[in-house]
């Protein structure tokens, strides 16, 4: 259960990071006005705060988060960008999630948690 709640928190964290980067990208490409920088800033602040909620050492949190970020970015590719992920995208995301699970599974037994 702990692993699932960690993954869910990482998923929301990844959404905030993607949104916080996507909105300025829209503005820079001329597809949105500068007003998008306000919610982008809020999303990036939420991203940092959400990462701080994990009990493990920051390096472990960042390493494990990376796996969920990769998988969420592939989902973003499909849902937001409208590009169907390739088999390589999906397998890569699965491998990244497996890495996240391995790292997060060991948090309790690792020193410096």
Short mmCIF file of N, CA, C and O in Angstrom, two decimals:
data_model
loop_
_atom_site.label_atom_id
_atom_site.label_comp_id
_atom_site.label_asym_id
_atom_site.label_seq_id
_atom_site.Cartn_x
_atom_site.Cartn_y
_atom_site.Cartn_z
N UNK A 1 0.83 -1.20 0.00
CA UNK A 1 0.00 0.00 0.00
C UNK A 1 0.87 1.25 0.00
O UNK A 1 0.55 2.21 -0.68
N UNK A 2 1.94 1.23 0.78
CA UNK A 2 2.85 2.37 0.84
C UNK A 2 3.42 2.68 -0.54
O UNK A 2 3.52 3.84 -0.94
N UNK A 3 3.76 1.65 -1.30
CA UNK A 3 4.32 1.83 -2.63
C UNK A 3 3.30 2.48 -3.56
O UNK A 3 3.64 3.37 -4.34
N UNK A 4 2.04 2.09 -3.47
CA UNK A 4 0.99 2.67 -4.31
C UNK A 4 0.74 4.13 -3.95
O UNK A 4 0.56 4.97 -4.84
N UNK A 5 0.72 4.45 -2.66
CA UNK A 5 0.51 5.84 -2.28
C UNK A 5 1.70 6.71 -2.67
O UNK A 5 1.53 7.86 -3.08
N UNK A 6 2.90 6.13 -2.60
CA UNK A 6 4.09 6.86 -3.06
C UNK A 6 4.00 7.12 -4.55
O UNK A 6 4.25 8.24 -5.02
N UNK A 7 3.61 6.12 -5.32
CA UNK A 7 3.48 6.27 -6.77
C UNK A 7 2.40 7.30 -7.12
O UNK A 7 2.59 8.12 -8.03
N UNK A 8 1.29 7.29 -6.39
CA UNK A 8 0.21 8.26 -6.65
C UNK A 8 0.69 9.68 -6.36
O UNK A 8 0.41 10.60 -7.14
N UNK A 9 1.39 9.86 -5.25
CA UNK A 9 1.93 11.18 -4.93
C UNK A 9 2.94 11.62 -5.99
O UNK A 9 2.94 12.77 -6.43
N UNK A 10 3.77 10.70 -6.44
CA UNK A 10 4.72 11.02 -7.51
C UNK A 10 3.99 11.40 -8.80
O UNK A 10 4.43 12.28 -9.54
N UNK A 11 2.88 10.73 -9.10
CA UNK A 11 2.12 11.03 -10.32
C UNK A 11 1.60 12.47 -10.28
O UNK A 11 1.73 13.21 -11.25
N UNK A 12 1.02 12.87 -9.16
CA UNK A 12 0.52 14.24 -9.02
C UNK A 12 1.70 15.22 -9.11
O UNK A 12 1.60 16.28 -9.75
N UNK A 13 2.82 14.85 -8.50
CA UNK A 13 4.02 15.68 -8.56
C UNK A 13 4.47 15.86 -10.00
O UNK A 13 4.80 16.97 -10.44
N UNK A 14 4.47 14.78 -10.77
CA UNK A 14 4.89 14.84 -12.17
C UNK A 14 3.94 15.71 -12.99
O UNK A 14 4.38 16.47 -13.86
N UNK A 15 2.65 15.61 -12.72
CA UNK A 15 1.70 16.46 -13.43
C UNK A 15 1.99 17.94 -13.17
O UNK A 15 1.92 18.76 -14.09
N UNK A 16 2.32 18.27 -11.93
CA UNK A 16 2.65 19.66 -11.61
C UNK A 16 3.92 20.12 -12.34
O UNK A 16 3.98 21.24 -12.85
N UNK A 17 4.91 19.25 -12.39
CA UNK A 17 6.14 19.62 -13.09
C UNK A 17 5.89 19.78 -14.59
O UNK A 17 6.35 20.75 -15.21
N UNK A 18 5.16 18.85 -15.18
CA UNK A 18 4.87 18.94 -16.61
C UNK A 18 4.05 20.19 -16.92
O UNK A 18 4.34 20.91 -17.89
N UNK A 19 3.05 20.48 -16.12
CA UNK A 19 2.23 21.66 -16.32
C UNK A 19 3.07 22.93 -16.16
O UNK A 19 2.95 23.88 -16.94
N UNK A 20 3.93 22.95 -15.13
CA UNK A 20 4.78 24.11 -14.87
C UNK A 20 5.78 24.38 -15.97
O UNK A 20 6.25 25.51 -16.13
N UNK A 21 6.11 23.37 -16.75
CA UNK A 21 7.02 23.54 -17.89
C UNK A 21 6.26 23.74 -19.20
O UNK A 21 6.72 24.45 -20.09
N UNK A 22 5.09 23.12 -19.32
CA UNK A 22 4.31 23.20 -20.55
C UNK A 22 3.73 24.59 -20.76
O UNK A 22 3.73 25.10 -21.89
N UNK A 23 3.22 25.21 -19.72
CA UNK A 23 2.60 26.52 -19.87
C UNK A 23 3.58 27.58 -20.37
O UNK A 23 3.25 28.32 -21.31
N UNK A 24 4.78 27.70 -19.80
CA UNK A 24 5.74 28.65 -20.38
C UNK A 24 6.13 28.30 -21.82
O UNK A 24 6.35 29.19 -22.64
N UNK A 25 6.18 27.02 -22.13
CA UNK A 25 6.47 26.59 -23.50
C UNK A 25 5.40 27.12 -24.45
O UNK A 25 5.72 27.60 -25.54
N UNK A 26 4.12 27.03 -24.04
CA UNK A 26 3.04 27.57 -24.86
C UNK A 26 3.24 29.06 -25.10
O UNK A 26 3.06 29.55 -26.22
N UNK A 27 3.59 29.78 -24.06
CA UNK A 27 3.82 31.22 -24.16
C UNK A 27 5.00 31.51 -25.10
O UNK A 27 4.91 32.37 -25.97
N UNK A 28 6.08 30.78 -24.93
CA UNK A 28 7.27 31.01 -25.76
C UNK A 28 7.01 30.68 -27.23
O UNK A 28 7.64 31.26 -28.12
N UNK A 29 6.11 29.75 -27.50
CA UNK A 29 5.77 29.39 -28.88
C UNK A 29 4.68 30.29 -29.45
O UNK A 29 4.25 30.10 -30.59
N UNK A 30 4.22 31.26 -28.66
CA UNK A 30 3.20 32.18 -29.13
C UNK A 30 1.80 31.60 -29.14
O UNK A 30 0.90 32.13 -29.80
N UNK A 31 1.57 30.52 -28.40
CA UNK A 31 0.27 29.86 -28.38
C UNK A 31 -0.56 30.26 -27.16
O UNK A 31 -1.70 29.81 -27.02
N UNK A 32 0.00 31.08 -26.28
CA UNK A 32 -0.72 31.56 -25.09
C UNK A 32 -0.09 32.88 -24.66
O UNK A 32 1.07 33.17 -24.99
N UNK A 33 -0.85 33.65 -23.92
CA UNK A 33 -0.36 34.92 -23.43
C UNK A 33 0.53 34.75 -22.21
O UNK A 33 0.62 33.65 -21.63
N UNK A 34 1.16 35.83 -21.78
CA UNK A 34 2.06 35.75 -20.63
C UNK A 34 1.35 35.43 -19.32
O UNK A 34 1.99 35.03 -18.36
N UNK A 35 0.03 35.53 -19.32
CA UNK A 35 -0.72 35.20 -18.11
C UNK A 35 -0.51 33.75 -17.68
O UNK A 35 -0.68 33.42 -16.50
N UNK A 36 -0.12 32.85 -18.61
CA UNK A 36 0.08 31.45 -18.26
C UNK A 36 1.27 31.25 -17.32
O UNK A 36 1.41 30.20 -16.70
N UNK A 37 2.11 32.28 -17.22
CA UNK A 37 3.26 32.17 -16.32
C UNK A 37 2.84 32.14 -14.85
O UNK A 37 3.55 31.58 -14.01
N UNK A 38 1.68 32.70 -14.55
CA UNK A 38 1.19 32.69 -13.16
C UNK A 38 0.82 31.27 -12.72
O UNK A 38 1.35 30.78 -11.70
N UNK A 39 -0.06 30.56 -13.44
CA UNK A 39 -0.33 29.19 -13.02
C UNK A 39 0.89 28.28 -13.16
O UNK A 39 1.03 27.31 -12.40
N UNK A 40 1.76 28.58 -14.11
CA UNK A 40 2.99 27.78 -14.25
C UNK A 40 3.83 27.90 -12.99
O UNK A 40 4.37 26.90 -12.50
N UNK A 41 3.94 29.10 -12.46
CA UNK A 41 4.70 29.31 -11.23
C UNK A 41 4.06 28.55 -10.07
O UNK A 41 4.75 27.89 -9.29
N UNK A 42 2.75 28.61 -9.98
CA UNK A 42 2.05 27.87 -8.93
C UNK A 42 2.25 26.36 -9.06
O UNK A 42 2.46 25.67 -8.06
N UNK A 43 2.23 25.85 -10.29
CA UNK A 43 2.44 24.42 -10.51
C UNK A 43 3.85 24.01 -10.10
O UNK A 43 4.03 22.95 -9.48
N UNK A 44 4.84 24.83 -10.43
CA UNK A 44 6.22 24.48 -10.05
C UNK A 44 6.43 24.57 -8.55
O UNK A 44 7.18 23.77 -7.97
N UNK A 45 5.78 25.53 -7.89
CA UNK A 45 5.85 25.59 -6.43
C UNK A 45 5.20 24.35 -5.81
O UNK A 45 5.72 23.78 -4.85
N UNK A 46 4.07 23.93 -6.36
CA UNK A 46 3.40 22.71 -5.88
C UNK A 46 4.29 21.49 -6.10
O UNK A 46 4.39 20.63 -5.24
N UNK A 47 4.96 21.44 -7.23
CA UNK A 47 5.89 20.35 -7.54
C UNK A 47 6.96 20.22 -6.46
O UNK A 47 7.20 19.14 -5.93
N UNK A 48 7.58 21.33 -6.10
CA UNK A 48 8.64 21.30 -5.09
C UNK A 48 8.07 20.90 -3.73
O UNK A 48 8.65 20.08 -3.02
N UNK A 49 6.92 21.43 -3.38
CA UNK A 49 6.30 21.10 -2.09
C UNK A 49 5.95 19.61 -2.04
O UNK A 49 6.20 18.94 -1.04
N UNK A 50 5.37 19.08 -3.13
CA UNK A 50 4.99 17.67 -3.15
C UNK A 50 6.20 16.76 -3.00
O UNK A 50 6.12 15.74 -2.31
N UNK A 51 7.32 17.11 -3.61
CA UNK A 51 8.53 16.30 -3.44
C UNK A 51 8.99 16.28 -1.99
O UNK A 51 9.57 15.30 -1.53
N UNK A 52 8.72 17.36 -1.26
CA UNK A 52 9.18 17.45 0.13
C UNK A 52 8.34 16.58 1.08
O UNK A 52 8.72 16.41 2.24
N UNK A 53 7.24 16.02 0.62
CA UNK A 53 6.35 15.24 1.50
C UNK A 53 6.83 13.81 1.74
O UNK A 53 6.29 13.13 2.60
N UNK A 54 7.84 13.37 1.02
CA UNK A 54 8.32 12.00 1.16
C UNK A 54 9.31 11.89 2.32
O UNK A 54 10.13 12.79 2.53
N UNK A 55 9.26 10.77 3.05
CA UNK A 55 10.10 10.61 4.23
C UNK A 55 11.53 10.18 3.93
O UNK A 55 12.37 10.19 4.82
N UNK A 56 11.84 9.82 2.71
CA UNK A 56 13.18 9.31 2.38
C UNK A 56 14.14 10.47 2.13
O UNK A 56 13.73 11.62 1.96
N UNK A 57 15.42 10.14 2.10
CA UNK A 57 16.45 11.13 1.80
C UNK A 57 16.19 11.71 0.40
O UNK A 57 15.71 11.01 -0.49
N UNK A 58 16.51 12.97 0.21
CA UNK A 58 16.15 13.66 -1.03
C UNK A 58 16.68 12.96 -2.28
O UNK A 58 15.97 12.85 -3.28
N UNK A 59 17.90 12.46 -2.25
CA UNK A 59 18.45 11.78 -3.42
C UNK A 59 17.64 10.55 -3.81
O UNK A 59 17.42 10.28 -4.99
N UNK A 60 17.17 9.80 -2.82
CA UNK A 60 16.34 8.63 -3.10
C UNK A 60 14.98 9.05 -3.66
O UNK A 60 14.44 8.42 -4.57
N UNK A 61 14.42 10.10 -3.09
CA UNK A 61 13.14 10.60 -3.58
C UNK A 61 13.28 11.03 -5.03
O UNK A 61 12.46 10.66 -5.88
N UNK A 62 14.31 11.79 -5.35
CA UNK A 62 14.49 12.27 -6.73
C UNK A 62 14.71 11.11 -7.69
O UNK A 62 14.20 11.10 -8.80
N UNK A 63 15.48 10.12 -7.27
CA UNK A 63 15.76 8.96 -8.12
C UNK A 63 14.48 8.18 -8.40
O UNK A 63 14.19 7.81 -9.54
N UNK A 64 13.71 7.91 -7.37
CA UNK A 64 12.47 7.17 -7.54
C UNK A 64 11.44 7.99 -8.33
O UNK A 64 10.75 7.46 -9.20
N UNK A 65 11.36 9.27 -8.05
CA UNK A 65 10.42 10.15 -8.75
C UNK A 65 10.67 10.13 -10.26
O UNK A 65 9.74 10.17 -11.06
N UNK A 66 11.93 10.04 -10.65
CA UNK A 66 12.27 10.05 -12.06
C UNK A 66 11.53 8.97 -12.85
O UNK A 66 11.12 9.20 -13.98
N UNK A 67 11.36 7.81 -12.25
CA UNK A 67 10.65 6.73 -12.93
C UNK A 67 9.19 7.07 -13.21
O UNK A 67 8.67 6.82 -14.30
N UNK A 68 8.53 7.64 -12.22
CA UNK A 68 7.13 8.02 -12.40
C UNK A 68 7.03 9.19 -13.36
O UNK A 68 6.11 9.27 -14.18
N UNK A 69 8.00 10.10 -13.31
CA UNK A 69 8.00 11.24 -14.23
C UNK A 69 8.06 10.75 -15.68
O UNK A 69 7.32 11.23 -16.54
N UNK A 70 8.95 9.79 -15.95
CA UNK A 70 9.07 9.26 -17.31
C UNK A 70 7.73 8.68 -17.78
O UNK A 70 7.26 8.98 -18.88
N UNK A 71 7.11 7.87 -16.96
CA UNK A 71 5.83 7.26 -17.33
C UNK A 71 4.74 8.32 -17.51
O UNK A 71 3.93 8.24 -18.44
N UNK A 72 4.71 9.31 -16.64
CA UNK A 72 3.71 10.37 -16.75
C UNK A 72 3.94 11.21 -18.00
O UNK A 72 2.99 11.62 -18.66
N UNK A 73 5.19 11.45 -18.34
CA UNK A 73 5.50 12.21 -19.55
C UNK A 73 5.05 11.46 -20.80
O UNK A 73 4.56 12.07 -21.76
N UNK A 74 5.15 10.14 -20.80
CA UNK A 74 4.67 9.35 -21.93
C UNK A 74 3.14 9.44 -22.01
O UNK A 74 2.58 9.59 -23.10
N UNK A 75 2.48 9.41 -20.86
CA UNK A 75 1.03 9.60 -20.84
C UNK A 75 0.66 10.99 -21.34
O UNK A 75 -0.29 11.17 -22.12
N UNK A 76 1.42 12.00 -20.93
CA UNK A 76 1.23 13.38 -21.38
C UNK A 76 1.36 13.46 -22.91
O UNK A 76 0.60 14.16 -23.57
N UNK A 77 2.36 12.77 -23.44
CA UNK A 77 2.58 12.72 -24.89
C UNK A 77 1.29 12.30 -25.60
O UNK A 77 0.92 12.89 -26.63
N UNK A 78 0.63 11.32 -25.04
CA UNK A 78 -0.58 10.78 -25.66
C UNK A 78 -1.78 11.70 -25.44
O UNK A 78 -2.48 12.08 -26.39
N UNK A 79 -2.02 12.09 -24.19
CA UNK A 79 -3.23 12.84 -23.84
C UNK A 79 -3.15 14.31 -24.28
O UNK A 79 -4.10 14.84 -24.87
N UNK A 80 -2.05 14.97 -24.00
CA UNK A 80 -1.94 16.41 -24.27
C UNK A 80 -1.41 16.69 -25.68
O UNK A 80 -1.96 17.51 -26.41
N UNK A 81 -0.34 16.00 -26.06
CA UNK A 81 0.26 16.24 -27.37
C UNK A 81 -0.46 15.50 -28.49
O UNK A 81 -0.25 15.79 -29.67
N UNK A 82 -1.30 14.52 -28.15
CA UNK A 82 -2.05 13.78 -29.14
C UNK A 82 -1.21 12.82 -29.97
O UNK A 82 -1.59 12.45 -31.08
N UNK A 83 -0.08 12.40 -29.42
CA UNK A 83 0.80 11.46 -30.11
C UNK A 83 0.74 10.12 -29.40
O UNK A 83 1.04 10.04 -28.20
N UNK A 84 0.38 9.10 -30.14
CA UNK A 84 0.28 7.77 -29.54
C UNK A 84 1.70 7.26 -29.23
O UNK A 84 2.56 7.25 -30.10
N UNK A 85 1.93 6.83 -27.99
CA UNK A 85 3.26 6.32 -27.63
C UNK A 85 3.63 5.07 -28.44
O UNK A 85 2.77 4.24 -28.72
N UNK A 86 4.90 4.97 -28.77
CA UNK A 86 5.39 3.79 -29.47
C UNK A 86 5.60 2.66 -28.46
O UNK A 86 5.57 2.87 -27.25
N UNK A 87 5.86 1.49 -28.98
CA UNK A 87 6.18 0.36 -28.12
C UNK A 87 7.42 0.68 -27.28
O UNK A 87 7.48 0.35 -26.10
N UNK A 88 8.38 1.36 -27.88
CA UNK A 88 9.60 1.74 -27.16
C UNK A 88 9.29 2.72 -26.02
O UNK A 88 9.87 2.63 -24.94
N UNK A 89 8.37 3.67 -26.27
CA UNK A 89 7.95 4.59 -25.21
C UNK A 89 7.34 3.82 -24.04
O UNK A 89 7.66 4.07 -22.88
N UNK A 90 6.47 2.88 -24.37
CA UNK A 90 5.76 2.12 -23.33
C UNK A 90 6.70 1.20 -22.55
O UNK A 90 6.63 1.13 -21.32
N UNK A 91 7.58 0.52 -23.26
CA UNK A 91 8.53 -0.37 -22.57
C UNK A 91 9.48 0.46 -21.71
O UNK A 91 9.78 0.10 -20.57
N UNK A 92 9.95 1.58 -22.24
CA UNK A 92 10.83 2.45 -21.47
C UNK A 92 10.15 2.96 -20.20
O UNK A 92 10.76 2.99 -19.12
N UNK A 93 8.88 3.34 -20.32
CA UNK A 93 8.13 3.81 -19.15
C UNK A 93 7.96 2.69 -18.13
O UNK A 93 8.08 2.92 -16.92
N UNK A 94 7.70 1.48 -18.61
CA UNK A 94 7.57 0.34 -17.71
C UNK A 94 8.87 0.06 -16.96
O UNK A 94 8.87 -0.18 -15.75
N UNK A 95 9.98 0.12 -17.67
CA UNK A 95 11.30 -0.10 -17.03
C UNK A 95 11.55 1.00 -15.99
O UNK A 95 12.03 0.72 -14.89
N UNK A 96 11.21 2.25 -16.34
CA UNK A 96 11.40 3.35 -15.39
C UNK A 96 10.54 3.15 -14.14
O UNK A 96 11.01 3.38 -13.01
N UNK A 97 9.30 2.69 -14.32
CA UNK A 97 8.43 2.43 -13.17
C UNK A 97 8.96 1.28 -12.32
O UNK A 97 8.87 1.32 -11.08
N UNK A 98 9.52 0.29 -12.95
CA UNK A 98 10.13 -0.82 -12.21
C UNK A 98 11.29 -0.29 -11.36
O UNK A 98 11.41 -0.66 -10.19
N UNK A 99 12.09 0.58 -11.93
CA UNK A 99 13.19 1.19 -11.18
C UNK A 99 12.68 1.99 -9.99
O UNK A 99 13.23 1.92 -8.89
N UNK A 100 11.59 2.73 -10.19
CA UNK A 100 11.01 3.48 -9.09
C UNK A 100 10.56 2.55 -7.98
O UNK A 100 10.81 2.79 -6.81
N UNK A 101 9.90 1.45 -8.37
CA UNK A 101 9.42 0.50 -7.38
C UNK A 101 10.55 -0.12 -6.57
O UNK A 101 10.45 -0.28 -5.36
N UNK A 102 11.64 -0.45 -7.24
CA UNK A 102 12.80 -1.05 -6.55
C UNK A 102 13.37 -0.06 -5.55
O UNK A 102 13.64 -0.42 -4.39
N UNK A 103 13.55 1.18 -5.97
CA UNK A 103 14.13 2.19 -5.07
C UNK A 103 13.19 2.45 -3.89
O UNK A 103 13.62 2.45 -2.73
N UNK A 104 11.91 2.68 -4.17
CA UNK A 104 10.96 3.02 -3.10
C UNK A 104 10.73 1.84 -2.16
O UNK A 104 10.52 2.03 -0.96
N UNK A 105 10.77 0.62 -2.68
CA UNK A 105 10.58 -0.57 -1.84
C UNK A 105 11.64 -0.65 -0.75
O UNK A 105 11.37 -1.07 0.36
N UNK A 106 12.84 -0.22 -1.05
CA UNK A 106 13.94 -0.30 -0.11
C UNK A 106 14.08 0.87 0.85
O UNK A 106 15.00 0.91 1.66
N UNK A 107 13.16 1.84 0.79
CA UNK A 107 13.28 3.01 1.65
C UNK A 107 13.31 2.67 3.13
O UNK A 107 14.08 3.24 3.89
N UNK A 108 12.48 1.75 3.56
CA UNK A 108 12.39 1.45 4.99
C UNK A 108 13.67 0.82 5.53
O UNK A 108 14.11 1.14 6.62
N UNK A 109 14.28 -0.06 4.75
CA UNK A 109 15.47 -0.75 5.22
C UNK A 109 16.78 -0.01 4.97
O UNK A 109 17.82 -0.40 5.47
N UNK A 110 16.72 1.07 4.20
CA UNK A 110 17.95 1.79 3.83
C UNK A 110 18.34 2.77 4.93
O UNK A 110 17.49 3.42 5.53
N UNK A 111 19.62 2.87 5.15
CA UNK A 111 20.11 3.88 6.10
C UNK A 111 19.93 5.26 5.52
O UNK A 111 20.01 5.46 4.32
N UNK A 112 19.68 6.25 6.32
CA UNK A 112 19.52 7.62 5.85
C UNK A 112 18.19 7.85 5.18
O UNK A 112 18.04 8.71 4.33
N UNK A 113 17.19 7.04 5.58
CA UNK A 113 15.87 7.19 4.98
C UNK A 113 15.32 8.53 5.33
O UNK A 113 14.73 9.20 4.61
#
